[in-house]
PDB file of C-alpha atoms in Angstrom:
ATOM      1  CA  UNK A1033       7.055 -14.513   0.638  1.00 38.00           C
ATOM      2  CA  UNK A1034       7.322 -10.857  -0.237  1.00 39.00           C
ATOM      3  CA  UNK A1035       4.797  -8.856  -2.202  1.00 39.00           C
ATOM      4  CA  UNK A1036       5.764  -7.717  -5.670  1.00 39.00           C
ATOM      5  CA  UNK A1037       6.371  -4.025  -6.089  1.00 38.00           C
ATOM      6  CA  UNK A1038       5.572  -2.212  -9.315  1.00 39.00           C
ATOM      7  CA  UNK A1039       9.181  -2.016 -10.501  1.00 41.00           C
ATOM      8  CA  UNK A1040       8.942  -5.066 -12.848  1.00 41.00           C
ATOM      9  CA  UNK A1041       8.055  -4.713 -16.521  1.00 46.00           C
ATOM     10  CA  UNK A1042       4.726  -3.003 -16.943  1.00 50.00           C
ATOM     11  CA  UNK A1043       1.963  -4.707 -18.963  1.00 46.00           C
ATOM     12  CA  UNK A1044       0.074  -2.939 -21.705  1.00 49.00           C
ATOM     13  CA  UNK A1045      -3.351  -1.822 -20.535  1.00 57.00           C
ATOM     14  CA  UNK A1046      -4.681  -2.488 -24.004  1.00 44.00           C
ATOM     15  CA  UNK A1047      -3.657  -6.127 -23.652  1.00 47.00           C
ATOM     16  CA  UNK A1048      -5.219  -6.571 -20.226  1.00 49.00           C
ATOM     17  CA  UNK A1049      -7.587  -3.853 -18.947  1.00 57.00           C
ATOM     18  CA  UNK A1050      -7.480  -5.199 -15.404  1.00 57.00           C
ATOM     19  CA  UNK A1051      -4.624  -7.200 -13.885  1.00 58.00           C
ATOM     20  CA  UNK A1052      -4.421  -8.302 -10.271  1.00 58.00           C
ATOM     21  CA  UNK A1053      -1.147  -9.191  -8.579  1.00 56.00           C
ATOM     22  CA  UNK A1054      -2.832 -10.629  -5.513  1.00 50.00           C
ATOM     23  CA  UNK A1055      -1.569 -14.161  -6.125  1.00 46.00           C
ATOM     24  CA  UNK A1056       2.030 -13.143  -5.519  1.00 43.00           C
ATOM     25  CA  UNK A1057       1.438 -11.762  -2.049  1.00 45.00           C
ATOM     26  CA  UNK A1058       1.883 -12.915   1.517  1.00 43.00           C
ATOM     27  CA  UNK A1059      -0.817 -15.544   1.182  1.00 41.00           C
ATOM     28  CA  UNK A1060      -0.676 -18.272  -1.474  1.00 40.00           C
ATOM     29  CA  UNK A1061      -3.720 -18.626  -3.718  1.00 40.00           C
ATOM     30  CA  UNK A1062      -3.057 -22.378  -3.732  1.00 44.00           C
ATOM     31  CA  UNK A1063      -4.599 -22.638  -0.283  1.00 49.00           C
ATOM     32  CA  UNK A1064      -8.201 -23.747  -0.227  1.00 48.00           C
ATOM     33  CA  UNK A1065     -10.657 -20.901   0.506  1.00 58.00           C
ATOM     34  CA  UNK A1066     -11.693 -22.452   3.821  1.00 59.00           C
ATOM     35  CA  UNK A1067      -8.043 -22.801   4.887  1.00 63.00           C
ATOM     36  CA  UNK A1068      -7.370 -19.162   4.014  1.00 62.00           C
ATOM     37  CA  UNK A1069     -10.463 -18.052   5.921  1.00 60.00           C
ATOM     38  CA  UNK A1070      -9.417 -19.985   9.039  1.00 60.00           C
ATOM     39  CA  UNK A1071      -5.930 -18.526   8.816  1.00 60.00           C
ATOM     40  CA  UNK A1072      -7.199 -14.957   8.660  1.00 61.00           C
ATOM     41  CA  UNK A1073      -9.732 -15.531  11.417  1.00 59.00           C
ATOM     42  CA  UNK A1074      -6.935 -16.934  13.572  1.00 61.00           C
ATOM     43  CA  UNK A1075      -5.139 -13.580  13.384  1.00 58.00           C
ATOM     44  CA  UNK A1076      -8.141 -11.899  14.998  1.00 56.00           C
ATOM     45  CA  UNK A1077      -8.937 -14.395  17.755  1.00 55.00           C
ATOM     46  CA  UNK A1078     -10.227 -12.704  20.865  1.00 49.00           C
ATOM     47  CA  UNK A1079      -8.223 -12.565  24.069  1.00 46.00           C
ATOM     48  CA  UNK A1080     -10.481 -11.058  26.711  1.00 50.00           C
ATOM     49  CA  UNK A1081      -7.612 -10.454  29.113  1.00 53.00           C
ATOM     50  CA  UNK A1082      -5.611  -8.355  26.629  1.00 66.00           C
ATOM     51  CA  UNK A1083      -6.107  -4.821  25.379  1.00 75.00           C
ATOM     52  CA  UNK A1084      -8.318  -4.494  22.265  1.00 84.00           C
ATOM     53  CA  UNK A1085      -6.634  -5.244  18.947  1.00 88.00           C
ATOM     54  CA  UNK A1086      -5.790  -2.104  17.014  1.00 91.00           C
ATOM     55  CA  UNK A1087      -5.503  -1.608  13.290  1.00 95.00           C
ATOM     56  CA  UNK A1088      -5.759   1.499  11.123  1.00 97.00           C
ATOM     57  CA  UNK A1089      -5.636   2.046   7.381  1.00 98.00           C
ATOM     58  CA  UNK A1090      -5.506   5.254   5.345  1.00 98.00           C
ATOM     59  CA  UNK A1091      -6.458   5.141   1.695  1.00 96.00           C
ATOM     60  CA  UNK A1092      -7.329   7.168  -1.311  1.00 93.00           C
ATOM     61  CA  UNK A1093     -11.018   7.007  -2.076  1.00 90.00           C
ATOM     62  CA  UNK A1094     -11.309   3.520  -3.547  1.00 93.00           C
ATOM     63  CA  UNK A1095     -14.394   1.356  -2.917  1.00 94.00           C
ATOM     64  CA  UNK A1096     -12.355  -1.861  -2.760  1.00 96.00           C
ATOM     65  CA  UNK A1097     -10.603  -0.450   0.335  1.00 97.00           C
ATOM     66  CA  UNK A1098     -13.966  -0.092   2.065  1.00 96.00           C
ATOM     67  CA  UNK A1099     -14.894  -3.597   0.911  1.00 97.00           C
ATOM     68  CA  UNK A1100     -11.706  -5.014   2.474  1.00 97.00           C
ATOM     69  CA  UNK A1101     -12.399  -3.127   5.705  1.00 97.00           C
ATOM     70  CA  UNK A1102     -15.942  -4.541   5.841  1.00 96.00           C
ATOM     71  CA  UNK A1103     -14.502  -8.032   5.415  1.00 95.00           C
ATOM     72  CA  UNK A1104     -12.224  -7.311   8.359  1.00 94.00           C
ATOM     73  CA  UNK A1105     -15.214  -6.318  10.487  1.00 92.00           C
ATOM     74  CA  UNK A1106     -17.047  -9.496   9.460  1.00 91.00           C
ATOM     75  CA  UNK A1107     -14.180 -11.616  10.746  1.00 89.00           C
ATOM     76  CA  UNK A1108     -13.625  -9.698  13.978  1.00 85.00           C
ATOM     77  CA  UNK A1109     -17.226  -8.812  14.853  1.00 67.00           C
ATOM     78  CA  UNK A1110     -17.253 -10.830  18.104  1.00 65.00           C
ATOM     79  CA  UNK A1111     -13.821  -9.709  19.279  1.00 72.00           C
ATOM     80  CA  UNK A1112     -12.477  -6.704  21.173  1.00 84.00           C
ATOM     81  CA  UNK A1113     -10.894  -4.271  18.753  1.00 90.00           C
ATOM     82  CA  UNK A1114     -10.329  -0.672  17.742  1.00 93.00           C
ATOM     83  CA  UNK A1115     -10.184  -0.448  13.935  1.00 95.00           C
ATOM     84  CA  UNK A1116     -10.195   2.694  11.801  1.00 97.00           C
ATOM     85  CA  UNK A1117     -10.274   3.597   8.110  1.00 97.00           C
ATOM     86  CA  UNK A1118      -9.550   7.057   6.746  1.00 96.00           C
ATOM     87  CA  UNK A1119     -10.346   8.018   3.156  1.00 93.00           C
ATOM     88  CA  UNK A1120      -8.240  11.016   2.158  1.00 91.00           C
ATOM     89  CA  UNK A1121      -5.777  12.383  -0.399  1.00 89.00           C
ATOM     90  CA  UNK A1122      -2.503  10.666  -1.265  1.00 90.00           C
ATOM     91  CA  UNK A1123      -0.343  13.203   0.555  1.00 91.00           C
ATOM     92  CA  UNK A1124      -2.287  12.582   3.772  1.00 92.00           C
ATOM     93  CA  UNK A1125      -2.108   8.797   3.290  1.00 96.00           C
ATOM     94  CA  UNK A1126       1.680   8.992   3.034  1.00 96.00           C
ATOM     95  CA  UNK A1127       1.863  11.258   6.079  1.00 96.00           C
ATOM     96  CA  UNK A1128      -0.343   8.903   8.113  1.00 97.00           C
ATOM     97  CA  UNK A1129       1.862   5.882   7.414  1.00 97.00           C
ATOM     98  CA  UNK A1130       5.102   7.816   7.921  1.00 97.00           C
ATOM     99  CA  UNK A1131       3.890   9.223  11.255  1.00 96.00           C
ATOM    100  CA  UNK A1132       2.566   5.772  12.335  1.00 95.00           C
ATOM    101  CA  UNK A1133      -1.021   6.971  12.540  1.00 96.00           C
ATOM    102  CA  UNK A1134      -1.884   4.170  10.120  1.00 97.00           C
ATOM    103  CA  UNK A1135      -0.476   0.670   9.827  1.00 97.00           C
ATOM    104  CA  UNK A1136      -0.842   0.660   6.075  1.00 97.00           C
ATOM    105  CA  UNK A1137      -1.787   3.036   3.262  1.00 98.00           C
ATOM    106  CA  UNK A1138      -3.364   2.444  -0.154  1.00 97.00           C
ATOM    107  CA  UNK A1139      -2.418   4.740  -3.046  1.00 96.00           C
ATOM    108  CA  UNK A1140      -1.983   4.701  -6.819  1.00 93.00           C
ATOM    109  CA  UNK A1141       0.857   5.466  -9.205  1.00 93.00           C
ATOM    110  CA  UNK A1142       0.780   6.343 -12.891  1.00 88.00           C
ATOM    111  CA  UNK A1143       3.606   6.660 -15.395  1.00 86.00           C
ATOM    112  CA  UNK A1144       3.264  10.441 -15.077  1.00 83.00           C
ATOM    113  CA  UNK A1145       3.379  10.557 -11.261  1.00 86.00           C
ATOM    114  CA  UNK A1146       5.533   7.570 -10.312  1.00 90.00           C
ATOM    115  CA  UNK A1147       8.910   9.325 -10.337  1.00 90.00           C
ATOM    116  CA  UNK A1148       8.013  12.062  -7.858  1.00 90.00           C
ATOM    117  CA  UNK A1149       5.930   9.772  -5.622  1.00 93.00           C
ATOM    118  CA  UNK A1150       8.667   7.142  -5.430  1.00 95.00           C
ATOM    119  CA  UNK A1151      11.195   9.829  -4.567  1.00 94.00           C
ATOM    120  CA  UNK A1152       8.997  10.962  -1.688  1.00 95.00           C
ATOM    121  CA  UNK A1153       8.392   7.394  -0.491  1.00 96.00           C
ATOM    122  CA  UNK A1154      12.132   6.666  -0.568  1.00 96.00           C
ATOM    123  CA  UNK A1155      12.889   9.808   1.424  1.00 96.00           C
ATOM    124  CA  UNK A1156      10.484   8.604   4.099  1.00 96.00           C
ATOM    125  CA  UNK A1157      11.676   4.993   4.055  1.00 97.00           C
ATOM    126  CA  UNK A1158       8.336   3.734   2.740  1.00 97.00           C
ATOM    127  CA  UNK A1159       7.881   1.005   0.131  1.00 97.00           C
ATOM    128  CA  UNK A1160       5.136   0.543  -2.459  1.00 97.00           C
ATOM    129  CA  UNK A1161       3.735  -2.954  -3.132  1.00 97.00           C
ATOM    130  CA  UNK A1162       1.560  -3.325  -6.204  1.00 97.00           C
ATOM    131  CA  UNK A1163      -1.859  -4.947  -5.994  1.00 97.00           C
ATOM    132  CA  UNK A1164      -3.112  -4.463  -9.558  1.00 96.00           C
ATOM    133  CA  UNK A1165      -2.590  -2.552 -12.798  1.00 95.00           C
ATOM    134  CA  UNK A1166      -5.786  -1.282 -14.395  1.00 94.00           C
ATOM    135  CA  UNK A1167      -6.834   0.856 -17.315  1.00 93.00           C
ATOM    136  CA  UNK A1168      -7.997   4.355 -16.328  1.00 93.00           C
ATOM    137  CA  UNK A1169     -11.687   5.052 -16.828  1.00 94.00           C
ATOM    138  CA  UNK A1170     -14.247   7.814 -16.573  1.00 95.00           C
ATOM    139  CA  UNK A1171     -17.192   7.628 -14.184  1.00 95.00           C
ATOM    140  CA  UNK A1172     -20.561   8.796 -15.543  1.00 96.00           C
ATOM    141  CA  UNK A1173     -24.252   8.130 -14.978  1.00 96.00           C
ATOM    142  CA  UNK A1174     -25.996   5.403 -16.957  1.00 93.00           C
ATOM    143  CA  UNK A1175     -27.986   7.996 -18.950  1.00 94.00           C
ATOM    144  CA  UNK A1176     -24.940  10.135 -19.798  1.00 96.00           C
ATOM    145  CA  UNK A1177     -24.647  11.159 -23.490  1.00 96.00           C
ATOM    146  CA  UNK A1178     -21.357   9.202 -23.676  1.00 96.00           C
ATOM    147  CA  UNK A1179     -22.706   6.095 -21.947  1.00 94.00           C
ATOM    148  CA  UNK A1180     -23.272   4.229 -25.230  1.00 92.00           C
ATOM    149  CA  UNK A1181     -19.548   4.218 -26.031  1.00 94.00           C
ATOM    150  CA  UNK A1182     -17.297   1.234 -25.317  1.00 93.00           C
ATOM    151  CA  UNK A1183     -14.399   3.652 -24.694  1.00 95.00           C
ATOM    152  CA  UNK A1184     -13.846   7.412 -24.751  1.00 95.00           C
ATOM    153  CA  UNK A1185     -11.121   9.884 -25.713  1.00 93.00           C
ATOM    154  CA  UNK A1186     -10.154  13.170 -24.096  1.00 90.00           C
ATOM    155  CA  UNK A1187     -11.856  14.948 -26.991  1.00 91.00           C
ATOM    156  CA  UNK A1188     -15.132  13.189 -26.200  1.00 94.00           C
ATOM    157  CA  UNK A1189     -15.112  14.757 -22.718  1.00 92.00           C
ATOM    158  CA  UNK A1190     -14.852  18.344 -23.908  1.00 90.00           C
ATOM    159  CA  UNK A1191     -17.652  20.530 -22.524  1.00 91.00           C
ATOM    160  CA  UNK A1192     -18.823  18.220 -19.746  1.00 94.00           C
ATOM    161  CA  UNK A1193     -18.462  19.271 -16.079  1.00 94.00           C
ATOM    162  CA  UNK A1194     -15.527  17.679 -14.279  1.00 92.00           C
ATOM    163  CA  UNK A1195     -15.777  16.382 -10.697  1.00 92.00           C
ATOM    164  CA  UNK A1196     -12.607  16.400  -8.581  1.00 87.00           C
ATOM    165  CA  UNK A1197     -11.736  15.997  -4.922  1.00 85.00           C
ATOM    166  CA  UNK A1198     -10.651  18.936  -2.786  1.00 78.00           C
ATOM    167  CA  UNK A1199      -6.939  19.257  -2.103  1.00 66.00           C
ATOM    168  CA  UNK A1200      -5.067  21.504   0.272  1.00 62.00           C
ATOM    169  CA  UNK A1201      -3.539  24.559  -1.328  1.00 53.00           C
ATOM    170  CA  UNK A1202      -0.056  23.833  -2.585  1.00 48.00           C
ATOM    171  CA  UNK A1203      -0.531  20.064  -3.025  1.00 50.00           C
ATOM    172  CA  UNK A1204       0.957  19.021  -6.372  1.00 49.00           C
ATOM    173  CA  UNK A1205      -1.283  17.391  -8.970  1.00 51.00           C
ATOM    174  CA  UNK A1206       0.943  14.290  -8.753  1.00 53.00           C
ATOM    175  CA  UNK A1207      -0.884  13.490  -5.505  1.00 57.00           C
ATOM    176  CA  UNK A1208      -4.379  13.639  -7.013  1.00 61.00           C
ATOM    177  CA  UNK A1209      -6.292  10.375  -7.409  1.00 63.00           C
ATOM    178  CA  UNK A1210      -7.989  11.517 -10.600  1.00 65.00           C
ATOM    179  CA  UNK A1211      -6.152  10.293 -13.688  1.00 74.00           C
ATOM    180  CA  UNK A1212      -3.850  13.100 -14.914  1.00 65.00           C
ATOM    181  CA  UNK A1213      -4.755  14.553 -18.305  1.00 68.00           C
ATOM    182  CA  UNK A1214      -3.587  17.807 -19.876  1.00 59.00           C
ATOM    183  CA  UNK A1215      -7.137  18.819 -20.844  1.00 62.00           C
ATOM    184  CA  UNK A1216      -8.272  18.630 -17.198  1.00 64.00           C
ATOM    185  CA  UNK A1217      -5.692  21.004 -15.694  1.00 63.00           C
ATOM    186  CA  UNK A1218      -8.034  23.968 -16.175  1.00 69.00           C
ATOM    187  CA  UNK A1219     -11.517  22.612 -17.013  1.00 77.00           C
ATOM    188  CA  UNK A1220     -14.175  25.135 -18.012  1.00 83.00           C
ATOM    189  CA  UNK A1221     -16.676  23.517 -15.617  1.00 89.00           C
ATOM    190  CA  UNK A1222     -15.360  22.023 -12.390  1.00 89.00           C
ATOM    191  CA  UNK A1223     -17.189  20.637  -9.351  1.00 92.00           C
ATOM    192  CA  UNK A1224     -15.124  20.091  -6.189  1.00 89.00           C
ATOM    193  CA  UNK A1225     -16.205  17.621  -3.500  1.00 90.00           C
ATOM    194  CA  UNK A1226     -14.505  16.233  -0.405  1.00 86.00           C
ATOM    195  CA  UNK A1227     -15.802  12.662  -0.215  1.00 87.00           C
ATOM    196  CA  UNK A1228     -16.564   9.730  -2.485  1.00 87.00           C
ATOM    197  CA  UNK A1229     -20.269   9.482  -1.615  1.00 90.00           C
ATOM    198  CA  UNK A1230     -20.930  13.091  -2.665  1.00 93.00           C
ATOM    199  CA  UNK A1231     -18.977  12.553  -5.885  1.00 92.00           C
ATOM    200  CA  UNK A1232     -21.168   9.570  -6.735  1.00 93.00           C
ATOM    201  CA  UNK A1233     -24.360  11.545  -6.005  1.00 94.00           C
ATOM    202  CA  UNK A1234     -23.242  14.381  -8.302  1.00 96.00           C
ATOM    203  CA  UNK A1235     -22.300  11.956 -11.072  1.00 96.00           C
ATOM    204  CA  UNK A1236     -25.601  10.072 -10.759  1.00 96.00           C
ATOM    205  CA  UNK A1237     -27.676  13.280 -11.123  1.00 96.00           C
ATOM    206  CA  UNK A1238     -25.761  15.282 -13.750  1.00 96.00           C
ATOM    207  CA  UNK A1239     -23.778  14.953 -16.986  1.00 97.00           C
ATOM    208  CA  UNK A1240     -20.548  15.487 -15.057  1.00 96.00           C
ATOM    209  CA  UNK A1241     -17.704  12.978 -15.122  1.00 95.00           C
ATOM    210  CA  UNK A1242     -14.557  12.154 -13.215  1.00 93.00           C
ATOM    211  CA  UNK A1243     -11.563   9.928 -13.894  1.00 92.00           C
ATOM    212  CA  UNK A1244      -9.785   7.211 -11.960  1.00 91.00           C
ATOM    213  CA  UNK A1245      -9.126   3.498 -11.718  1.00 92.00           C
ATOM    214  CA  UNK A1246     -12.642   2.623 -12.863  1.00 93.00           C
ATOM    215  CA  UNK A1247     -12.908  -0.157 -10.298  1.00 94.00           C
ATOM    216  CA  UNK A1248     -16.293  -0.755  -8.694  1.00 94.00           C
ATOM    217  CA  UNK A1249     -17.029  -2.978  -5.707  1.00 94.00           C
ATOM    218  CA  UNK A1250     -20.337  -4.800  -5.511  1.00 91.00           C
ATOM    219  CA  UNK A1251     -20.914  -4.299  -1.733  1.00 87.00           C
ATOM    220  CA  UNK A1252     -20.606  -0.501  -2.053  1.00 88.00           C
ATOM    221  CA  UNK A1253     -21.558   0.080  -5.697  1.00 87.00           C
ATOM    222  CA  UNK A1254     -23.883   2.870  -6.838  1.00 87.00           C
ATOM    223  CA  UNK A1255     -25.848   1.194  -9.669  1.00 89.00           C
ATOM    224  CA  UNK A1256     -26.569   4.565 -11.261  1.00 93.00           C
ATOM    225  CA  UNK A1257     -22.871   5.183 -12.048  1.00 95.00           C
ATOM    226  CA  UNK A1258     -20.872   3.263 -14.658  1.00 95.00           C
ATOM    227  CA  UNK A1259     -17.242   3.360 -15.772  1.00 95.00           C
ATOM    228  CA  UNK A1260     -15.921   3.562 -19.343  1.00 95.00           C
ATOM    229  CA  UNK A1261     -12.254   2.983 -20.307  1.00 95.00           C
ATOM    230  CA  UNK A1262     -10.170   5.914 -21.524  1.00 93.00           C
ATOM    231  CA  UNK A1263      -8.442   5.294 -24.856  1.00 93.00           C
ATOM    232  CA  UNK A1264      -4.681   5.460 -25.275  1.00 88.00           C
ATOM    233  CA  UNK A1265      -3.789   5.858 -21.595  1.00 89.00           C
ATOM    234  CA  UNK A1266      -1.208   4.005 -19.529  1.00 88.00           C
ATOM    235  CA  UNK A1267      -2.100   1.903 -16.516  1.00 91.00           C
ATOM    236  CA  UNK A1268      -3.020   3.000 -13.023  1.00 92.00           C
ATOM    237  CA  UNK A1269      -0.967   0.984 -10.509  1.00 95.00           C
ATOM    238  CA  UNK A1270      -2.776   0.374  -7.243  1.00 96.00           C
ATOM    239  CA  UNK A1271      -0.836  -0.711  -4.185  1.00 97.00           C
ATOM    240  CA  UNK A1272      -0.183  -0.480  -0.467  1.00 98.00           C
ATOM    241  CA  UNK A1273       2.618   1.318   1.359  1.00 98.00           C
ATOM    242  CA  UNK A1274       4.413   0.463   4.575  1.00 97.00           C
ATOM    243  CA  UNK A1275       7.646   1.340   6.347  1.00 96.00           C
ATOM    244  CA  UNK A1276      10.641  -0.364   4.715  1.00 94.00           C
ATOM    245  CA  UNK A1277      12.151  -1.295   8.058  1.00 89.00           C
ATOM    246  CA  UNK A1278       8.909  -2.040   9.889  1.00 88.00           C
ATOM    247  CA  UNK A1279       7.622  -5.559  10.439  1.00 92.00           C
ATOM    248  CA  UNK A1280       4.054  -6.224   9.399  1.00 94.00           C
ATOM    249  CA  UNK A1281       1.817  -7.053  12.323  1.00 92.00           C
ATOM    250  CA  UNK A1282      -0.399 -10.130  12.156  1.00 91.00           C
ATOM    251  CA  UNK A1283      -3.438  -7.855  11.816  1.00 92.00           C
ATOM    252  CA  UNK A1284      -1.820  -5.966   8.930  1.00 95.00           C
ATOM    253  CA  UNK A1285      -0.910  -9.204   7.153  1.00 96.00           C
ATOM    254  CA  UNK A1286      -4.488 -10.361   7.531  1.00 95.00           C
ATOM    255  CA  UNK A1287      -5.840  -7.105   6.124  1.00 97.00           C
ATOM    256  CA  UNK A1288      -3.492  -7.286   3.128  1.00 97.00           C
ATOM    257  CA  UNK A1289      -4.928 -10.685   2.289  1.00 97.00           C
ATOM    258  CA  UNK A1290      -8.464  -9.307   2.540  1.00 97.00           C
ATOM    259  CA  UNK A1291      -7.393  -6.345   0.401  1.00 97.00           C
ATOM    260  CA  UNK A1292      -5.962  -8.620  -2.295  1.00 97.00           C
ATOM    261  CA  UNK A1293      -9.216 -10.577  -2.398  1.00 97.00           C
ATOM    262  CA  UNK A1294     -11.288  -7.375  -2.492  1.00 97.00           C
ATOM    263  CA  UNK A1295      -9.249  -6.045  -5.437  1.00 97.00           C
ATOM    264  CA  UNK A1296      -9.556  -9.345  -7.306  1.00 97.00           C
ATOM    265  CA  UNK A1297     -13.318  -9.413  -6.747  1.00 97.00           C
ATOM    266  CA  UNK A1298     -13.590  -5.745  -7.742  1.00 96.00           C
ATOM    267  CA  UNK A1299     -11.792  -6.404 -11.026  1.00 96.00           C
ATOM    268  CA  UNK A1300     -14.109  -9.310 -11.833  1.00 95.00           C
ATOM    269  CA  UNK A1301     -17.219  -7.343 -10.860  1.00 95.00           C
ATOM    270  CA  UNK A1302     -16.174  -4.240 -12.819  1.00 94.00           C
ATOM    271  CA  UNK A1303     -15.448  -6.229 -15.975  1.00 93.00           C
ATOM    272  CA  UNK A1304     -18.841  -7.951 -15.819  1.00 91.00           C
ATOM    273  CA  UNK A1305     -20.598  -4.692 -14.888  1.00 89.00           C
ATOM    274  CA  UNK A1306     -19.071  -2.803 -17.829  1.00 87.00           C
ATOM    275  CA  UNK A1307     -20.006  -5.559 -20.281  1.00 87.00           C
ATOM    276  CA  UNK A1308     -23.580  -5.768 -18.998  1.00 86.00           C
ATOM    277  CA  UNK A1309     -24.009  -1.974 -18.969  1.00 80.00           C
ATOM    278  CA  UNK A1310     -22.729  -1.701 -22.561  1.00 80.00           C
ATOM    279  CA  UNK A1311     -25.082  -4.487 -23.684  1.00 82.00           C
ATOM    280  CA  UNK A1312     -28.024  -2.631 -22.114  1.00 78.00           C
ATOM    281  CA  UNK A1313     -27.095   0.564 -23.945  1.00 70.00           C
ATOM    282  CA  UNK A1314     -26.628  -0.929 -27.423  1.00 65.00           C
TER     283      UNK A1314
END
């Protein structure tokens, strides 16, 4: 079966803050968990006489990508392999997949950026396959002045420092992973970082904020940082990209399954985490 792309009718984020499309992918959710696990493990069986298995993924800086990669390492820990993960900007992710440096890439689309990103993907014969549609959120520390709110508006964010990731000069804002908002084009206070860990450290120690999917993953979660939904914003569509004419390798198929599960678990964890954090603050 083929994965769904994000061309079908879009859901309202207000109706469903987090929506996973994992069940429509290469692997049926009707299979028992043990059967699925054996199937994935079978893709990474060791053959000592062959060259090491190779797999590479490039992704924007999402914790569920790291979670999926860790699950891959858990399955293949006794085998011979050469695996790599690269967290970078969307433009670099697209370049990596197009130039075959990575087997798969993970990016996001929004209603504001989809047109230009799809045009670029089409020009490079790459296809986008949606994993989930989620409401955009802000990331702040637990003790942030806005942390008591169940949701925030752009106006609420006025005056607080904004954390963003470095981008090469000339890269359009459509390729940024932060959620696009008019008020953030020229923030009065801006902190630039080049990796997710540093961003989390800055957020945990200051009253700064950043924007994004809002998804947290339990295995790599910083408990000092919470996410709060942004009001009145359209969904962030998370998905993976691959060459339209390229066949998925067995290793790539296996990773996509792990990725789907990681996204599903991240959605469940984030929902519970947000509810518990709000209860603690009220």
